[in-house]
PDB file of C-alpha atoms in Angstrom:
ATOM      1  CA  UNK A   6     -13.289   3.319  -2.378  1.00 95.00           C
ATOM      2  CA  UNK A   7     -13.592   0.812  -5.186  1.00 97.00           C
ATOM      3  CA  UNK A   8     -10.667  -0.474  -7.188  1.00 97.00           C
ATOM      4  CA  UNK A   9     -11.520  -2.449 -10.265  1.00 97.00           C
ATOM      5  CA  UNK A  10      -9.013  -4.216 -12.503  1.00 96.00           C
ATOM      6  CA  UNK A  11      -9.919  -6.289 -15.514  1.00 95.00           C
ATOM      7  CA  UNK A  12      -7.425  -8.163 -17.613  1.00 93.00           C
ATOM      8  CA  UNK A  13      -8.200  -9.526 -21.024  1.00 92.00           C
ATOM      9  CA  UNK A  14      -5.160 -11.378 -22.335  1.00 91.00           C
ATOM     10  CA  UNK A  15      -7.093 -12.298 -25.476  1.00 90.00           C
ATOM     11  CA  UNK A  16      -7.665  -8.674 -26.433  1.00 92.00           C
ATOM     12  CA  UNK A  17      -4.314  -7.611 -24.979  1.00 94.00           C
ATOM     13  CA  UNK A  18      -6.034  -5.056 -22.811  1.00 95.00           C
ATOM     14  CA  UNK A  19      -6.149  -4.085 -19.176  1.00 96.00           C
ATOM     15  CA  UNK A  20      -8.667  -1.772 -17.527  1.00 97.00           C
ATOM     16  CA  UNK A  21      -8.108  -0.086 -14.206  1.00 96.00           C
ATOM     17  CA  UNK A  22     -10.624   2.071 -12.440  1.00 97.00           C
ATOM     18  CA  UNK A  23     -10.660   3.714  -9.029  1.00 96.00           C
ATOM     19  CA  UNK A  24     -13.860   5.195  -7.685  1.00 96.00           C
ATOM     20  CA  UNK A  25     -14.619   7.022  -4.474  1.00 95.00           C
ATOM     21  CA  UNK A  26     -17.644   8.598  -2.846  1.00 94.00           C
ATOM     22  CA  UNK A  27     -15.688  11.624  -1.691  1.00 91.00           C
ATOM     23  CA  UNK A  28     -16.478  15.247  -2.225  1.00 91.00           C
ATOM     24  CA  UNK A  29     -16.198  15.122  -6.008  1.00 92.00           C
ATOM     25  CA  UNK A  30     -15.140  17.885  -8.373  1.00 91.00           C
ATOM     26  CA  UNK A  31     -16.924  20.269 -10.689  1.00 91.00           C
ATOM     27  CA  UNK A  32     -16.155  20.161 -14.429  1.00 88.00           C
ATOM     28  CA  UNK A  33     -13.493  22.793 -14.150  1.00 88.00           C
ATOM     29  CA  UNK A  34     -11.589  21.022 -11.363  1.00 88.00           C
ATOM     30  CA  UNK A  35     -11.959  17.615 -13.027  1.00 89.00           C
ATOM     31  CA  UNK A  36     -10.472  18.979 -16.242  1.00 87.00           C
ATOM     32  CA  UNK A  37      -7.431  20.236 -14.327  1.00 88.00           C
ATOM     33  CA  UNK A  38      -6.914  17.146 -12.165  1.00 88.00           C
ATOM     34  CA  UNK A  39      -4.592  15.483 -14.682  1.00 87.00           C
ATOM     35  CA  UNK A  40      -2.328  18.548 -14.720  1.00 87.00           C
ATOM     36  CA  UNK A  41       0.694  17.812 -12.483  1.00 88.00           C
ATOM     37  CA  UNK A  42       0.805  21.460 -11.471  1.00 89.00           C
ATOM     38  CA  UNK A  43      -2.754  21.496 -10.217  1.00 86.00           C
ATOM     39  CA  UNK A  44      -3.446  20.295  -6.695  1.00 85.00           C
ATOM     40  CA  UNK A  45      -5.747  21.222  -3.832  1.00 83.00           C
ATOM     41  CA  UNK A  46      -3.225  20.282  -1.212  1.00 80.00           C
ATOM     42  CA  UNK A  47      -1.289  22.966   0.565  1.00 79.00           C
ATOM     43  CA  UNK A  48       1.944  21.118   1.383  1.00 76.00           C
ATOM     44  CA  UNK A  49       3.383  21.628  -2.106  1.00 76.00           C
ATOM     45  CA  UNK A  50       2.412  22.770  -5.558  1.00 81.00           C
ATOM     46  CA  UNK A  51       2.468  19.498  -7.479  1.00 79.00           C
ATOM     47  CA  UNK A  52       0.172  16.478  -7.558  1.00 81.00           C
ATOM     48  CA  UNK A  53       1.529  13.505  -9.488  1.00 83.00           C
ATOM     49  CA  UNK A  54      -0.869  10.629  -8.834  1.00 86.00           C
ATOM     50  CA  UNK A  55      -3.433  11.217 -11.573  1.00 91.00           C
ATOM     51  CA  UNK A  56      -0.955  12.612 -14.155  1.00 92.00           C
ATOM     52  CA  UNK A  57       1.335   9.584 -13.793  1.00 92.00           C
ATOM     53  CA  UNK A  58      -1.616   7.183 -14.057  1.00 93.00           C
ATOM     54  CA  UNK A  59      -2.807   8.973 -17.195  1.00 95.00           C
ATOM     55  CA  UNK A  60       0.693   9.066 -18.700  1.00 95.00           C
ATOM     56  CA  UNK A  61       1.289   5.353 -18.152  1.00 95.00           C
ATOM     57  CA  UNK A  62      -1.996   4.490 -19.898  1.00 96.00           C
ATOM     58  CA  UNK A  63      -1.372   6.855 -22.789  1.00 95.00           C
ATOM     59  CA  UNK A  64       2.170   5.537 -23.224  1.00 95.00           C
ATOM     60  CA  UNK A  65       0.587   2.233 -24.285  1.00 96.00           C
ATOM     61  CA  UNK A  66      -1.696   3.985 -26.767  1.00 96.00           C
ATOM     62  CA  UNK A  67      -4.471   3.436 -24.240  1.00 96.00           C
ATOM     63  CA  UNK A  68      -6.968   5.890 -22.831  1.00 96.00           C
ATOM     64  CA  UNK A  69      -7.778   7.780 -19.671  1.00 96.00           C
ATOM     65  CA  UNK A  70     -11.013   9.196 -18.364  1.00 95.00           C
ATOM     66  CA  UNK A  71     -12.082  11.111 -15.314  1.00 94.00           C
ATOM     67  CA  UNK A  72     -15.702  11.341 -14.207  1.00 94.00           C
ATOM     68  CA  UNK A  73     -16.698  13.386 -11.241  1.00 93.00           C
ATOM     69  CA  UNK A  74     -19.711  14.980  -9.691  1.00 93.00           C
ATOM     70  CA  UNK A  75     -19.516  17.554  -6.957  1.00 92.00           C
ATOM     71  CA  UNK A  76     -20.720  16.092  -3.691  1.00 91.00           C
ATOM     72  CA  UNK A  77     -20.973  12.541  -5.047  1.00 94.00           C
ATOM     73  CA  UNK A  78     -17.512  11.294  -5.883  1.00 94.00           C
ATOM     74  CA  UNK A  79     -14.930  10.714  -8.558  1.00 94.00           C
ATOM     75  CA  UNK A  80     -13.931   7.883 -10.835  1.00 96.00           C
ATOM     76  CA  UNK A  81     -10.721   7.644 -12.780  1.00 95.00           C
ATOM     77  CA  UNK A  82     -10.426   4.927 -15.363  1.00 96.00           C
ATOM     78  CA  UNK A  83      -7.766   3.887 -17.819  1.00 97.00           C
ATOM     79  CA  UNK A  84      -7.258   1.297 -20.493  1.00 97.00           C
ATOM     80  CA  UNK A  85      -3.819  -0.146 -21.247  1.00 97.00           C
ATOM     81  CA  UNK A  86      -2.627  -2.080 -24.301  1.00 97.00           C
ATOM     82  CA  UNK A  87      -0.696  -4.831 -22.556  1.00 94.00           C
ATOM     83  CA  UNK A  88       1.291  -5.873 -25.621  1.00 93.00           C
ATOM     84  CA  UNK A  89       2.641  -2.343 -26.098  1.00 94.00           C
ATOM     85  CA  UNK A  90       6.356  -2.162 -25.337  1.00 94.00           C
ATOM     86  CA  UNK A  91       5.805   0.759 -22.969  1.00 93.00           C
ATOM     87  CA  UNK A  92       3.200  -1.020 -20.876  1.00 93.00           C
ATOM     88  CA  UNK A  93       4.402  -1.248 -17.298  1.00 91.00           C
ATOM     89  CA  UNK A  94       3.955  -4.534 -15.455  1.00 90.00           C
ATOM     90  CA  UNK A  95       1.207  -4.552 -12.859  1.00 88.00           C
ATOM     91  CA  UNK A  96       3.828  -5.517 -10.309  1.00 87.00           C
ATOM     92  CA  UNK A  97       3.172  -6.805  -6.854  1.00 90.00           C
ATOM     93  CA  UNK A  98      -0.416  -5.728  -6.650  1.00 93.00           C
ATOM     94  CA  UNK A  99      -0.825  -7.545  -3.305  1.00 94.00           C
ATOM     95  CA  UNK A 100       1.790  -5.209  -1.807  1.00 93.00           C
ATOM     96  CA  UNK A 101      -0.030  -2.162  -3.154  1.00 93.00           C
ATOM     97  CA  UNK A 102      -3.372  -3.303  -1.771  1.00 95.00           C
ATOM     98  CA  UNK A 103      -1.944  -4.352   1.617  1.00 94.00           C
ATOM     99  CA  UNK A 104      -0.048  -1.069   2.035  1.00 93.00           C
ATOM    100  CA  UNK A 105      -3.083   0.950   0.943  1.00 94.00           C
ATOM    101  CA  UNK A 106      -5.286  -0.729   3.535  1.00 95.00           C
ATOM    102  CA  UNK A 107      -2.599  -0.408   6.224  1.00 93.00           C
ATOM    103  CA  UNK A 108      -2.232   3.297   5.477  1.00 92.00           C
ATOM    104  CA  UNK A 109      -5.980   3.973   5.451  1.00 92.00           C
ATOM    105  CA  UNK A 110      -7.478   1.735   8.126  1.00 93.00           C
ATOM    106  CA  UNK A 111     -10.603   3.856   8.481  1.00 93.00           C
ATOM    107  CA  UNK A 112     -11.395   3.715   4.761  1.00 94.00           C
ATOM    108  CA  UNK A 113     -13.662   1.026   3.301  1.00 96.00           C
ATOM    109  CA  UNK A 114     -11.883  -0.445   0.317  1.00 96.00           C
ATOM    110  CA  UNK A 115     -13.290  -2.851  -2.218  1.00 97.00           C
ATOM    111  CA  UNK A 116     -10.911  -4.457  -4.660  1.00 97.00           C
ATOM    112  CA  UNK A 117     -12.155  -6.485  -7.591  1.00 96.00           C
ATOM    113  CA  UNK A 118      -9.850  -8.156 -10.082  1.00 96.00           C
ATOM    114  CA  UNK A 119     -11.164  -9.974 -13.106  1.00 95.00           C
ATOM    115  CA  UNK A 120      -9.293 -12.068 -15.607  1.00 92.00           C
ATOM    116  CA  UNK A 121     -10.918 -13.995 -18.408  1.00 85.00           C
ATOM    117  CA  UNK A 122     -14.151 -15.105 -16.741  1.00 85.00           C
ATOM    118  CA  UNK A 123     -12.744 -15.367 -13.227  1.00 91.00           C
ATOM    119  CA  UNK A 124     -13.178 -12.837 -10.466  1.00 94.00           C
ATOM    120  CA  UNK A 125     -11.422 -12.103  -7.181  1.00 94.00           C
ATOM    121  CA  UNK A 126     -12.916  -9.792  -4.613  1.00 95.00           C
ATOM    122  CA  UNK A 127     -11.665  -8.309  -1.372  1.00 95.00           C
ATOM    123  CA  UNK A 128     -13.824  -6.065   0.781  1.00 95.00           C
ATOM    124  CA  UNK A 129     -12.358  -4.478   3.915  1.00 95.00           C
ATOM    125  CA  UNK A 130     -15.857  -4.186   5.384  1.00 95.00           C
ATOM    126  CA  UNK A 131     -16.031  -7.992   5.492  1.00 93.00           C
ATOM    127  CA  UNK A 132     -12.565  -8.191   7.054  1.00 93.00           C
ATOM    128  CA  UNK A 133     -13.472  -5.585   9.659  1.00 93.00           C
ATOM    129  CA  UNK A 134     -16.638  -7.500  10.468  1.00 92.00           C
ATOM    130  CA  UNK A 135     -14.585 -10.602  11.277  1.00 91.00           C
ATOM    131  CA  UNK A 136     -11.990  -8.613  13.223  1.00 90.00           C
ATOM    132  CA  UNK A 137     -14.427  -6.702  15.412  1.00 89.00           C
ATOM    133  CA  UNK A 138     -12.357  -4.490  17.712  1.00 86.00           C
ATOM    134  CA  UNK A 139      -9.041  -5.730  16.366  1.00 88.00           C
ATOM    135  CA  UNK A 140      -7.316  -3.219  14.078  1.00 89.00           C
ATOM    136  CA  UNK A 141      -6.981  -3.952  10.361  1.00 92.00           C
ATOM    137  CA  UNK A 142      -3.513  -2.324  10.516  1.00 90.00           C
ATOM    138  CA  UNK A 143      -2.116  -5.051  12.739  1.00 89.00           C
ATOM    139  CA  UNK A 144       1.028  -6.549  11.129  1.00 89.00           C
ATOM    140  CA  UNK A 145      -0.512 -10.036  11.252  1.00 90.00           C
ATOM    141  CA  UNK A 146      -3.647  -8.825   9.478  1.00 92.00           C
ATOM    142  CA  UNK A 147      -1.714  -6.890   6.818  1.00 93.00           C
ATOM    143  CA  UNK A 148       0.290 -10.044   6.138  1.00 92.00           C
ATOM    144  CA  UNK A 149      -2.902 -12.072   5.886  1.00 93.00           C
ATOM    145  CA  UNK A 150      -4.329  -9.552   3.372  1.00 94.00           C
ATOM    146  CA  UNK A 151      -1.169  -9.750   1.284  1.00 94.00           C
ATOM    147  CA  UNK A 152      -1.253 -13.546   1.151  1.00 93.00           C
ATOM    148  CA  UNK A 153      -4.996 -13.623   0.581  1.00 94.00           C
ATOM    149  CA  UNK A 154      -4.703 -11.329  -2.445  1.00 95.00           C
ATOM    150  CA  UNK A 155      -1.686 -13.199  -3.810  1.00 93.00           C
ATOM    151  CA  UNK A 156      -3.484 -16.545  -3.526  1.00 92.00           C
ATOM    152  CA  UNK A 157      -6.634 -15.118  -5.055  1.00 92.00           C
ATOM    153  CA  UNK A 158      -4.777 -13.685  -8.031  1.00 91.00           C
ATOM    154  CA  UNK A 159      -2.754 -16.850  -8.567  1.00 90.00           C
ATOM    155  CA  UNK A 160      -5.989 -18.743  -8.820  1.00 88.00           C
ATOM    156  CA  UNK A 161      -7.370 -16.123 -11.194  1.00 85.00           C
ATOM    157  CA  UNK A 162      -4.460 -16.541 -13.570  1.00 76.00           C
ATOM    158  CA  UNK A 163      -4.245 -20.286 -13.164  1.00 71.00           C
ATOM    159  CA  UNK A 164      -0.959 -19.868 -11.266  1.00 52.00           C
ATOM    160  CA  UNK A 165       0.824 -18.056 -14.075  1.00 54.00           C
ATOM    161  CA  UNK A 166       2.108 -15.226 -11.895  1.00 49.00           C
ATOM    162  CA  UNK A 167       1.364 -11.550 -11.894  1.00 48.00           C
ATOM    163  CA  UNK A 168       3.315 -10.173 -14.832  1.00 50.00           C
ATOM    164  CA  UNK A 169       1.254  -9.048 -17.740  1.00 48.00           C
ATOM    165  CA  UNK A 170       3.240  -9.377 -20.874  1.00 43.00           C
TER     166      UNK A 170
ATOM    167  CA  UNK B   7      -4.959 -21.018   0.868  1.00 62.00           C
ATOM    168  CA  UNK B   8      -5.723 -18.105   3.171  1.00 76.00           C
ATOM    169  CA  UNK B   9      -9.244 -18.071   4.523  1.00 81.00           C
ATOM    170  CA  UNK B  10     -11.479 -15.911   6.665  1.00 82.00           C
ATOM    171  CA  UNK B  11     -11.195 -18.613   9.311  1.00 85.00           C
ATOM    172  CA  UNK B  12      -7.516 -17.830   9.583  1.00 88.00           C
ATOM    173  CA  UNK B  13      -8.408 -14.183  10.084  1.00 89.00           C
ATOM    174  CA  UNK B  14     -10.661 -15.252  12.928  1.00 88.00           C
ATOM    175  CA  UNK B  15      -7.674 -17.038  14.507  1.00 88.00           C
ATOM    176  CA  UNK B  16      -5.514 -13.919  14.188  1.00 87.00           C
ATOM    177  CA  UNK B  17      -8.238 -11.968  15.945  1.00 87.00           C
ATOM    178  CA  UNK B  18      -8.458 -14.509  18.762  1.00 85.00           C
ATOM    179  CA  UNK B  19      -4.699 -14.599  19.218  1.00 84.00           C
ATOM    180  CA  UNK B  20      -4.579 -10.814  19.342  1.00 81.00           C
ATOM    181  CA  UNK B  21      -7.361 -10.580  21.884  1.00 81.00           C
ATOM    182  CA  UNK B  22      -5.568 -13.160  24.028  1.00 77.00           C
ATOM    183  CA  UNK B  23      -2.442 -11.036  24.082  1.00 72.00           C
ATOM    184  CA  UNK B  24      -4.290  -7.747  24.209  1.00 61.00           C
ATOM    185  CA  UNK B  25      -2.460  -6.551  27.298  1.00 56.00           C
ATOM    186  CA  UNK B  26       0.843  -6.881  25.500  1.00 51.00           C
ATOM    187  CA  UNK B  27      -0.496  -4.976  22.531  1.00 50.00           C
ATOM    188  CA  UNK B  28      -2.322  -2.214  24.314  1.00 52.00           C
ATOM    189  CA  UNK B  29       0.767  -0.493  25.613  1.00 53.00           C
ATOM    190  CA  UNK B  30       2.417   0.415  22.337  1.00 53.00           C
ATOM    191  CA  UNK B  31       2.489   4.106  23.107  1.00 60.00           C
ATOM    192  CA  UNK B  32       5.630   3.842  25.218  1.00 73.00           C
ATOM    193  CA  UNK B  33       7.473   1.698  22.685  1.00 88.00           C
ATOM    194  CA  UNK B  34       9.531   2.225  19.567  1.00 93.00           C
ATOM    195  CA  UNK B  35       8.036   4.076  16.620  1.00 93.00           C
ATOM    196  CA  UNK B  36       9.055   3.380  13.036  1.00 95.00           C
ATOM    197  CA  UNK B  37       7.957   5.956  10.463  1.00 95.00           C
ATOM    198  CA  UNK B  38       8.300   5.264   6.744  1.00 95.00           C
ATOM    199  CA  UNK B  39       8.143   8.086   4.169  1.00 94.00           C
ATOM    200  CA  UNK B  40       5.340   7.086   1.805  1.00 92.00           C
ATOM    201  CA  UNK B  41       5.023  10.084  -0.519  1.00 88.00           C
ATOM    202  CA  UNK B  42       5.310   9.652  -4.304  1.00 86.00           C
ATOM    203  CA  UNK B  43       9.091  10.071  -4.062  1.00 88.00           C
ATOM    204  CA  UNK B  44       9.329   7.369  -1.397  1.00 92.00           C
ATOM    205  CA  UNK B  45       7.041   4.919  -3.178  1.00 92.00           C
ATOM    206  CA  UNK B  46       8.833   5.476  -6.493  1.00 91.00           C
ATOM    207  CA  UNK B  47      12.126   4.670  -4.765  1.00 94.00           C
ATOM    208  CA  UNK B  48      10.711   1.493  -3.218  1.00 94.00           C
ATOM    209  CA  UNK B  49       9.205   2.482   0.134  1.00 95.00           C
ATOM    210  CA  UNK B  50       6.310   0.042  -0.129  1.00 94.00           C
ATOM    211  CA  UNK B  51       8.394  -3.150   0.224  1.00 94.00           C
ATOM    212  CA  UNK B  52      10.308  -1.401   3.023  1.00 96.00           C
ATOM    213  CA  UNK B  53       7.101  -0.651   4.929  1.00 95.00           C
ATOM    214  CA  UNK B  54       5.838  -4.193   4.429  1.00 94.00           C
ATOM    215  CA  UNK B  55       9.212  -5.622   5.473  1.00 95.00           C
ATOM    216  CA  UNK B  56       8.995  -3.734   8.785  1.00 95.00           C
ATOM    217  CA  UNK B  57       5.499  -5.103   9.353  1.00 93.00           C
ATOM    218  CA  UNK B  58       6.696  -8.597   8.553  1.00 93.00           C
ATOM    219  CA  UNK B  59       9.674  -8.383  10.943  1.00 94.00           C
ATOM    220  CA  UNK B  60       7.459  -6.990  13.708  1.00 92.00           C
ATOM    221  CA  UNK B  61       5.094  -9.889  13.155  1.00 90.00           C
ATOM    222  CA  UNK B  62       7.825 -12.524  12.938  1.00 91.00           C
ATOM    223  CA  UNK B  63       9.578 -11.369  16.089  1.00 92.00           C
ATOM    224  CA  UNK B  64       6.304 -10.642  17.848  1.00 88.00           C
ATOM    225  CA  UNK B  65       7.457  -7.151  18.828  1.00 89.00           C
ATOM    226  CA  UNK B  66       4.402  -6.033  20.780  1.00 83.00           C
ATOM    227  CA  UNK B  67       5.721  -2.573  21.643  1.00 87.00           C
ATOM    228  CA  UNK B  68       6.741  -1.466  18.142  1.00 91.00           C
ATOM    229  CA  UNK B  69       4.436   0.741  16.066  1.00 91.00           C
ATOM    230  CA  UNK B  70       4.954   1.066  12.322  1.00 92.00           C
ATOM    231  CA  UNK B  71       3.409   4.089  10.667  1.00 91.00           C
ATOM    232  CA  UNK B  72       3.766   6.226   7.572  1.00 90.00           C
ATOM    233  CA  UNK B  73       4.255   9.853   6.773  1.00 91.00           C
ATOM    234  CA  UNK B  74       4.514  12.024   3.678  1.00 87.00           C
ATOM    235  CA  UNK B  75       7.682  13.346   2.106  1.00 85.00           C
ATOM    236  CA  UNK B  76      10.480  13.566   4.688  1.00 85.00           C
ATOM    237  CA  UNK B  77      12.224  16.143   2.516  1.00 85.00           C
ATOM    238  CA  UNK B  78      15.319  14.607   0.952  1.00 90.00           C
ATOM    239  CA  UNK B  79      13.731  12.807  -1.986  1.00 91.00           C
ATOM    240  CA  UNK B  80      17.071  11.743  -3.476  1.00 93.00           C
ATOM    241  CA  UNK B  81      17.775   9.639  -0.372  1.00 95.00           C
ATOM    242  CA  UNK B  82      14.415   7.847  -0.326  1.00 95.00           C
ATOM    243  CA  UNK B  83      13.188   5.380   0.833  1.00 96.00           C
ATOM    244  CA  UNK B  84      13.709   7.042   4.213  1.00 96.00           C
ATOM    245  CA  UNK B  85      12.776   5.665   7.616  1.00 96.00           C
ATOM    246  CA  UNK B  86      12.799   7.340  11.012  1.00 96.00           C
ATOM    247  CA  UNK B  87      13.155   5.287  14.177  1.00 96.00           C
ATOM    248  CA  UNK B  88      12.120   6.773  17.504  1.00 95.00           C
ATOM    249  CA  UNK B  89      13.119   4.819  20.593  1.00 94.00           C
ATOM    250  CA  UNK B  90      11.793   6.168  23.884  1.00 91.00           C
ATOM    251  CA  UNK B  91      14.303   8.461  25.566  1.00 90.00           C
ATOM    252  CA  UNK B  92      16.696   8.394  22.608  1.00 91.00           C
ATOM    253  CA  UNK B  93      17.377  10.714  19.732  1.00 92.00           C
ATOM    254  CA  UNK B  94      15.609  10.022  16.425  1.00 94.00           C
ATOM    255  CA  UNK B  95      17.632   8.007  13.908  1.00 96.00           C
ATOM    256  CA  UNK B  96      17.013   8.604  10.191  1.00 96.00           C
ATOM    257  CA  UNK B  97      17.855   5.810   7.775  1.00 97.00           C
ATOM    258  CA  UNK B  98      18.206   6.479   4.052  1.00 96.00           C
ATOM    259  CA  UNK B  99      18.076   4.481   0.806  1.00 96.00           C
ATOM    260  CA  UNK B 100      16.368   1.651   2.629  1.00 97.00           C
ATOM    261  CA  UNK B 101      15.622  -1.778   1.204  1.00 96.00           C
ATOM    262  CA  UNK B 102      13.773  -4.785   2.564  1.00 95.00           C
ATOM    263  CA  UNK B 103      17.137  -6.453   3.304  1.00 95.00           C
ATOM    264  CA  UNK B 104      18.394  -3.454   5.267  1.00 96.00           C
ATOM    265  CA  UNK B 105      15.151  -3.527   7.278  1.00 97.00           C
ATOM    266  CA  UNK B 106      16.096  -6.916   8.759  1.00 96.00           C
ATOM    267  CA  UNK B 107      19.356  -5.507  10.114  1.00 96.00           C
ATOM    268  CA  UNK B 108      17.747  -2.328  11.445  1.00 96.00           C
ATOM    269  CA  UNK B 109      15.133  -4.375  13.291  1.00 96.00           C
ATOM    270  CA  UNK B 110      17.658  -6.865  14.707  1.00 95.00           C
ATOM    271  CA  UNK B 111      20.432  -4.430  15.649  1.00 96.00           C
ATOM    272  CA  UNK B 112      18.637  -1.181  16.415  1.00 95.00           C
ATOM    273  CA  UNK B 113      15.053  -1.906  17.401  1.00 94.00           C
ATOM    274  CA  UNK B 114      15.745  -5.138  19.284  1.00 94.00           C
ATOM    275  CA  UNK B 115      19.308  -4.596  20.517  1.00 94.00           C
ATOM    276  CA  UNK B 116      19.451  -0.806  20.726  1.00 93.00           C
ATOM    277  CA  UNK B 117      22.470  -0.230  18.470  1.00 94.00           C
ATOM    278  CA  UNK B 118      21.674   1.988  15.448  1.00 95.00           C
ATOM    279  CA  UNK B 119      23.060   0.698  12.139  1.00 96.00           C
ATOM    280  CA  UNK B 120      25.283   3.728  11.587  1.00 95.00           C
ATOM    281  CA  UNK B 121      26.271   2.861   8.013  1.00 95.00           C
ATOM    282  CA  UNK B 122      22.622   3.161   6.820  1.00 95.00           C
ATOM    283  CA  UNK B 123      21.929   6.501   8.507  1.00 95.00           C
ATOM    284  CA  UNK B 124      21.621   9.890   6.872  1.00 94.00           C
ATOM    285  CA  UNK B 125      24.813  10.933   8.663  1.00 89.00           C
ATOM    286  CA  UNK B 126      26.788   8.276   6.799  1.00 87.00           C
ATOM    287  CA  UNK B 127      25.212   9.168   3.446  1.00 80.00           C
ATOM    288  CA  UNK B 128      25.854  12.920   3.589  1.00 72.00           C
TER     289      UNK B 128
END
């Protein structure tokens, strides 16, 4: 899975995209994916992830797109106007990334965050290579990931912090 | 600054204490509800707080894991603690601060924090 975030304070814009190489969707399914009452899961009848993502982008007068190909994978992408009053702060992104990796240890996750002309990259395949047989879900490792991301992003923003305003 | 070298050290330290770590199956299990309802209510910092406490106190026999919706969304973030041979304890409306007490009093010392449990909330 690839997570890509690009911030452009100059333009007042933020792009977020998440791409996987999963089973993908046909046109019909992809069109319905942003409907909160459409889901393929069987535990309950609602699926809120994509609809909430779409709604938060559109609340800032931004845009949302879903691209998918059956058998190849799916990409969801959104653009946010960061100066819009309804734009949500990015929040503690290091917590999100650390929890995501902890919850999906078997998944390969690449996270790229760009701001201005700087770039931060985290790739769980590289971490797993260093760790060998040691689990990536180990509390010590999750903590390391959290700090690593935080440090990387601080450097990206010249130590300004993580709020986009 | 965190580096890959530090990660290497974590690996080495873990391998050195691998016998301690291997036998987690018989230990305490902490399960955090991480569905949309849980995350919206603040389950992520709760989960990470448990991991941090486990790391800080070096609790080799404690496993932290996640599950979906536990079923009472209005009481999220919810956490279930399973200690071997004891009944499950369900904590509700958890926060990172409450986690510290649950770890110290319940997981380490074996006395559930009754005031945070679902029984006290209902």
